[in-house]
Every structure is written in C-alpha cells, then in structure tokens.
Amino acid sequence: MEYNQEMKNRLRRLEGQVRGVLRMMEEDKHCKDVVTQLSAIRSAVDRSIGLIVAKNLEACIKESSDQGQSAEEAIQEAVKMLVKSR
C-alpha cells in the first residue's frame, strides 16, 4: 500500500496540534482548553486510522481480485485493525 500525500498531510497537522498542546501546557493554559485540544487530536487520529485502513482494504481487495482470490481475508484483517485501534 502506498501512503499518499493526503495521509501524510493529516499526520503533519496532528503533529502541529500536539506541539500546540505542549505549548499551551508550557504557557499554563486552562485545563479545559488543553483537554479540548487533546480531544480534537484524538478525533483526528481516529479519522486518520479509518482513512488508512480503508485505503489498505481497497488495495488488498483489488490485489485479491487481480489474483482471482477471495477478498474475505483482507476484509477480516481490516476489521481486526479497526477493532484494535479502539
């Protein structure tokens, strides 16, 4: 599977958000504001995981189809990855 620019950009934004939270902590910002930003980061991580798993599943199903195999195993693996990420 190839990790495209969209995926990498998402993670770069996440990296910036984490740095922002660290800066907030260093500046002694209010706990509520820090937790709000951490919740946004968690949500962005979840969306990134979903995107990566979906793209991986697409690639695996296409590969299975090209080889004349069932896509069932790829689907089961994708479900396991999603469950594990929770």
Short mmCIF file of N, CA and C in Angstrom, two decimals:
data_model
loop_
_atom_site.label_atom_id
_atom_site.label_comp_id
_atom_site.label_asym_id
_atom_site.label_seq_id
_atom_site.Cartn_x
_atom_site.Cartn_y
_atom_site.Cartn_z
N MET A 1 0.84 -1.18 0.00
CA MET A 1 0.00 0.00 0.00
C MET A 1 0.88 1.24 0.00
N GLU A 2 0.47 2.21 -0.77
CA GLU A 2 1.21 3.47 -0.83
C GLU A 2 0.51 4.50 0.07
N TYR A 3 1.29 5.17 0.90
CA TYR A 3 0.75 6.22 1.75
C TYR A 3 0.77 7.51 0.95
N ASN A 4 -0.41 8.02 0.61
CA ASN A 4 -0.48 9.19 -0.26
C ASN A 4 -0.26 10.49 0.52
N GLN A 5 -0.20 11.58 -0.22
CA GLN A 5 0.09 12.88 0.38
C GLN A 5 -1.00 13.31 1.36
N GLU A 6 -2.25 12.97 1.07
CA GLU A 6 -3.35 13.31 1.98
C GLU A 6 -3.12 12.71 3.36
N MET A 7 -2.71 11.45 3.40
CA MET A 7 -2.45 10.78 4.68
C MET A 7 -1.30 11.46 5.42
N LYS A 8 -0.24 11.75 4.70
CA LYS A 8 0.93 12.39 5.32
C LYS A 8 0.58 13.78 5.83
N ASN A 9 -0.22 14.52 5.07
CA ASN A 9 -0.62 15.86 5.50
C ASN A 9 -1.47 15.81 6.76
N ARG A 10 -2.33 14.81 6.86
CA ARG A 10 -3.14 14.65 8.07
C ARG A 10 -2.24 14.48 9.29
N LEU A 11 -1.23 13.64 9.14
CA LEU A 11 -0.34 13.38 10.27
C LEU A 11 0.52 14.60 10.59
N ARG A 12 0.88 15.37 9.59
CA ARG A 12 1.63 16.61 9.85
C ARG A 12 0.77 17.61 10.63
N ARG A 13 -0.52 17.68 10.28
CA ARG A 13 -1.43 18.55 11.04
C ARG A 13 -1.54 18.07 12.48
N LEU A 14 -1.62 16.75 12.66
CA LEU A 14 -1.67 16.19 14.01
C LEU A 14 -0.41 16.55 14.80
N GLU A 15 0.72 16.45 14.14
CA GLU A 15 1.99 16.80 14.78
C GLU A 15 1.95 18.26 15.25
N GLY A 16 1.42 19.13 14.41
CA GLY A 16 1.30 20.54 14.78
C GLY A 16 0.35 20.74 15.95
N GLN A 17 -0.74 19.98 15.97
CA GLN A 17 -1.68 20.07 17.08
C GLN A 17 -1.04 19.64 18.39
N VAL A 18 -0.26 18.57 18.35
CA VAL A 18 0.41 18.09 19.56
C VAL A 18 1.40 19.14 20.06
N ARG A 19 2.14 19.72 19.14
CA ARG A 19 3.08 20.79 19.53
C ARG A 19 2.33 21.96 20.15
N GLY A 20 1.16 22.26 19.59
CA GLY A 20 0.34 23.34 20.13
C GLY A 20 -0.11 23.05 21.56
N VAL A 21 -0.47 21.82 21.84
CA VAL A 21 -0.89 21.44 23.19
C VAL A 21 0.29 21.56 24.15
N LEU A 22 1.45 21.11 23.72
CA LEU A 22 2.64 21.24 24.57
C LEU A 22 2.92 22.71 24.89
N ARG A 23 2.76 23.57 23.89
CA ARG A 23 2.97 25.00 24.09
C ARG A 23 1.93 25.54 25.08
N MET A 24 0.68 25.09 24.94
CA MET A 24 -0.37 25.50 25.87
C MET A 24 0.00 25.12 27.30
N MET A 25 0.54 23.91 27.47
CA MET A 25 0.92 23.45 28.81
C MET A 25 2.07 24.30 29.36
N GLU A 26 3.03 24.61 28.50
CA GLU A 26 4.16 25.44 28.93
C GLU A 26 3.70 26.83 29.32
N GLU A 27 2.64 27.31 28.69
CA GLU A 27 2.09 28.63 28.99
C GLU A 27 1.03 28.58 30.09
N ASP A 28 0.88 27.41 30.73
CA ASP A 28 -0.08 27.21 31.82
C ASP A 28 -1.50 27.59 31.43
N LYS A 29 -1.91 27.20 30.24
CA LYS A 29 -3.29 27.46 29.81
C LYS A 29 -4.24 26.62 30.64
N HIS A 30 -5.48 27.01 30.63
CA HIS A 30 -6.51 26.34 31.44
C HIS A 30 -6.67 24.88 31.01
N CYS A 31 -6.89 24.02 32.00
CA CYS A 31 -7.04 22.58 31.78
C CYS A 31 -8.13 22.28 30.74
N LYS A 32 -9.24 22.99 30.82
CA LYS A 32 -10.36 22.77 29.89
C LYS A 32 -9.90 22.97 28.45
N ASP A 33 -9.11 23.99 28.21
CA ASP A 33 -8.63 24.27 26.85
C ASP A 33 -7.68 23.19 26.36
N VAL A 34 -6.81 22.71 27.25
CA VAL A 34 -5.87 21.65 26.90
C VAL A 34 -6.63 20.37 26.56
N VAL A 35 -7.59 20.01 27.40
CA VAL A 35 -8.36 18.79 27.18
C VAL A 35 -9.18 18.89 25.89
N THR A 36 -9.72 20.06 25.61
CA THR A 36 -10.46 20.26 24.36
C THR A 36 -9.56 19.98 23.16
N GLN A 37 -8.34 20.49 23.19
CA GLN A 37 -7.41 20.26 22.09
C GLN A 37 -7.01 18.79 22.01
N LEU A 38 -6.80 18.16 23.15
CA LEU A 38 -6.46 16.73 23.15
C LEU A 38 -7.60 15.89 22.57
N SER A 39 -8.83 16.27 22.87
CA SER A 39 -9.98 15.56 22.30
C SER A 39 -10.03 15.72 20.78
N ALA A 40 -9.70 16.91 20.31
CA ALA A 40 -9.65 17.14 18.86
C ALA A 40 -8.57 16.29 18.22
N ILE A 41 -7.44 16.16 18.90
CA ILE A 41 -6.34 15.33 18.39
C ILE A 41 -6.78 13.88 18.32
N ARG A 42 -7.43 13.40 19.37
CA ARG A 42 -7.89 12.01 19.38
C ARG A 42 -8.85 11.75 18.22
N SER A 43 -9.76 12.69 17.99
CA SER A 43 -10.71 12.55 16.89
C SER A 43 -9.99 12.52 15.55
N ALA A 44 -8.99 13.37 15.39
CA ALA A 44 -8.22 13.41 14.13
C ALA A 44 -7.43 12.12 13.94
N VAL A 45 -6.90 11.57 15.03
CA VAL A 45 -6.18 10.29 14.94
C VAL A 45 -7.14 9.19 14.50
N ASP A 46 -8.33 9.16 15.09
CA ASP A 46 -9.33 8.15 14.72
C ASP A 46 -9.69 8.25 13.23
N ARG A 47 -9.87 9.47 12.75
CA ARG A 47 -10.20 9.64 11.32
C ARG A 47 -9.03 9.20 10.44
N SER A 48 -7.81 9.48 10.89
CA SER A 48 -6.63 9.06 10.12
C SER A 48 -6.53 7.54 10.05
N ILE A 49 -6.78 6.89 11.17
CA ILE A 49 -6.77 5.43 11.20
C ILE A 49 -7.81 4.89 10.22
N GLY A 50 -9.01 5.45 10.27
CA GLY A 50 -10.07 5.00 9.37
C GLY A 50 -9.68 5.16 7.91
N LEU A 51 -9.07 6.28 7.57
CA LEU A 51 -8.65 6.52 6.19
C LEU A 51 -7.59 5.51 5.76
N ILE A 52 -6.61 5.29 6.61
CA ILE A 52 -5.52 4.36 6.26
C ILE A 52 -6.05 2.94 6.12
N VAL A 53 -6.90 2.51 7.05
CA VAL A 53 -7.47 1.16 6.96
C VAL A 53 -8.32 1.02 5.70
N ALA A 54 -9.11 2.04 5.39
CA ALA A 54 -9.97 1.98 4.20
C ALA A 54 -9.13 1.88 2.92
N LYS A 55 -8.09 2.70 2.83
CA LYS A 55 -7.23 2.65 1.63
C LYS A 55 -6.51 1.31 1.54
N ASN A 56 -6.08 0.79 2.69
CA ASN A 56 -5.42 -0.52 2.70
C ASN A 56 -6.40 -1.60 2.25
N LEU A 57 -7.62 -1.53 2.73
CA LEU A 57 -8.63 -2.51 2.35
C LEU A 57 -8.90 -2.45 0.84
N GLU A 58 -9.02 -1.25 0.31
CA GLU A 58 -9.21 -1.10 -1.14
C GLU A 58 -8.08 -1.78 -1.91
N ALA A 59 -6.85 -1.51 -1.48
CA ALA A 59 -5.68 -2.08 -2.17
C ALA A 59 -5.68 -3.60 -2.06
N CYS A 60 -6.00 -4.13 -0.88
CA CYS A 60 -5.99 -5.58 -0.67
C CYS A 60 -7.08 -6.27 -1.49
N ILE A 61 -8.26 -5.66 -1.54
CA ILE A 61 -9.36 -6.25 -2.31
C ILE A 61 -9.01 -6.23 -3.80
N LYS A 62 -8.45 -5.13 -4.27
CA LYS A 62 -8.05 -5.06 -5.68
C LYS A 62 -7.00 -6.11 -5.98
N GLU A 63 -6.03 -6.26 -5.09
CA GLU A 63 -4.97 -7.26 -5.29
C GLU A 63 -5.56 -8.67 -5.31
N SER A 64 -6.46 -8.95 -4.38
CA SER A 64 -7.10 -10.27 -4.33
C SER A 64 -7.89 -10.53 -5.61
N SER A 65 -8.62 -9.52 -6.06
CA SER A 65 -9.41 -9.66 -7.28
C SER A 65 -8.51 -9.90 -8.49
N ASP A 66 -7.42 -9.15 -8.56
CA ASP A 66 -6.48 -9.31 -9.68
C ASP A 66 -5.87 -10.71 -9.71
N GLN A 67 -5.74 -11.32 -8.52
CA GLN A 67 -5.14 -12.65 -8.44
C GLN A 67 -6.20 -13.75 -8.43
N GLY A 68 -7.46 -13.35 -8.58
CA GLY A 68 -8.54 -14.33 -8.62
C GLY A 68 -8.83 -14.96 -7.27
N GLN A 69 -8.51 -14.26 -6.18
CA GLN A 69 -8.72 -14.79 -4.84
C GLN A 69 -9.88 -14.07 -4.17
N SER A 70 -10.36 -14.66 -3.08
CA SER A 70 -11.43 -14.06 -2.30
C SER A 70 -10.88 -12.88 -1.49
N ALA A 71 -11.70 -11.87 -1.34
CA ALA A 71 -11.30 -10.69 -0.57
C ALA A 71 -11.65 -10.85 0.91
N GLU A 72 -12.22 -11.98 1.28
CA GLU A 72 -12.69 -12.19 2.64
C GLU A 72 -11.59 -12.01 3.68
N GLU A 73 -10.41 -12.54 3.42
CA GLU A 73 -9.30 -12.43 4.37
C GLU A 73 -8.89 -10.97 4.57
N ALA A 74 -8.84 -10.20 3.50
CA ALA A 74 -8.48 -8.78 3.59
C ALA A 74 -9.51 -8.02 4.41
N ILE A 75 -10.77 -8.35 4.23
CA ILE A 75 -11.83 -7.69 4.98
C ILE A 75 -11.71 -8.02 6.46
N GLN A 76 -11.47 -9.28 6.79
CA GLN A 76 -11.32 -9.68 8.19
C GLN A 76 -10.13 -8.97 8.83
N GLU A 77 -9.03 -8.84 8.10
CA GLU A 77 -7.85 -8.15 8.62
C GLU A 77 -8.15 -6.67 8.87
N ALA A 78 -8.89 -6.04 7.98
CA ALA A 78 -9.25 -4.64 8.15
C ALA A 78 -10.12 -4.45 9.39
N VAL A 79 -11.07 -5.35 9.59
CA VAL A 79 -11.93 -5.27 10.77
C VAL A 79 -11.09 -5.42 12.04
N LYS A 80 -10.14 -6.34 12.04
CA LYS A 80 -9.26 -6.53 13.20
C LYS A 80 -8.46 -5.26 13.49
N MET A 81 -7.96 -4.61 12.43
CA MET A 81 -7.20 -3.37 12.63
C MET A 81 -8.07 -2.28 13.25
N LEU A 82 -9.31 -2.17 12.77
CA LEU A 82 -10.21 -1.16 13.32
C LEU A 82 -10.55 -1.44 14.78
N VAL A 83 -10.82 -2.70 15.09
CA VAL A 83 -11.14 -3.07 16.47
C VAL A 83 -9.94 -2.81 17.37
N LYS A 84 -8.76 -3.16 16.91
CA LYS A 84 -7.54 -2.96 17.70
C LYS A 84 -7.28 -1.48 17.97
N SER A 85 -7.66 -0.61 17.05
CA SER A 85 -7.39 0.82 17.20
C SER A 85 -8.30 1.46 18.25
N ARG A 86 -9.31 0.76 18.68
CA ARG A 86 -10.25 1.33 19.67
C ARG A 86 -9.78 1.06 21.03
#
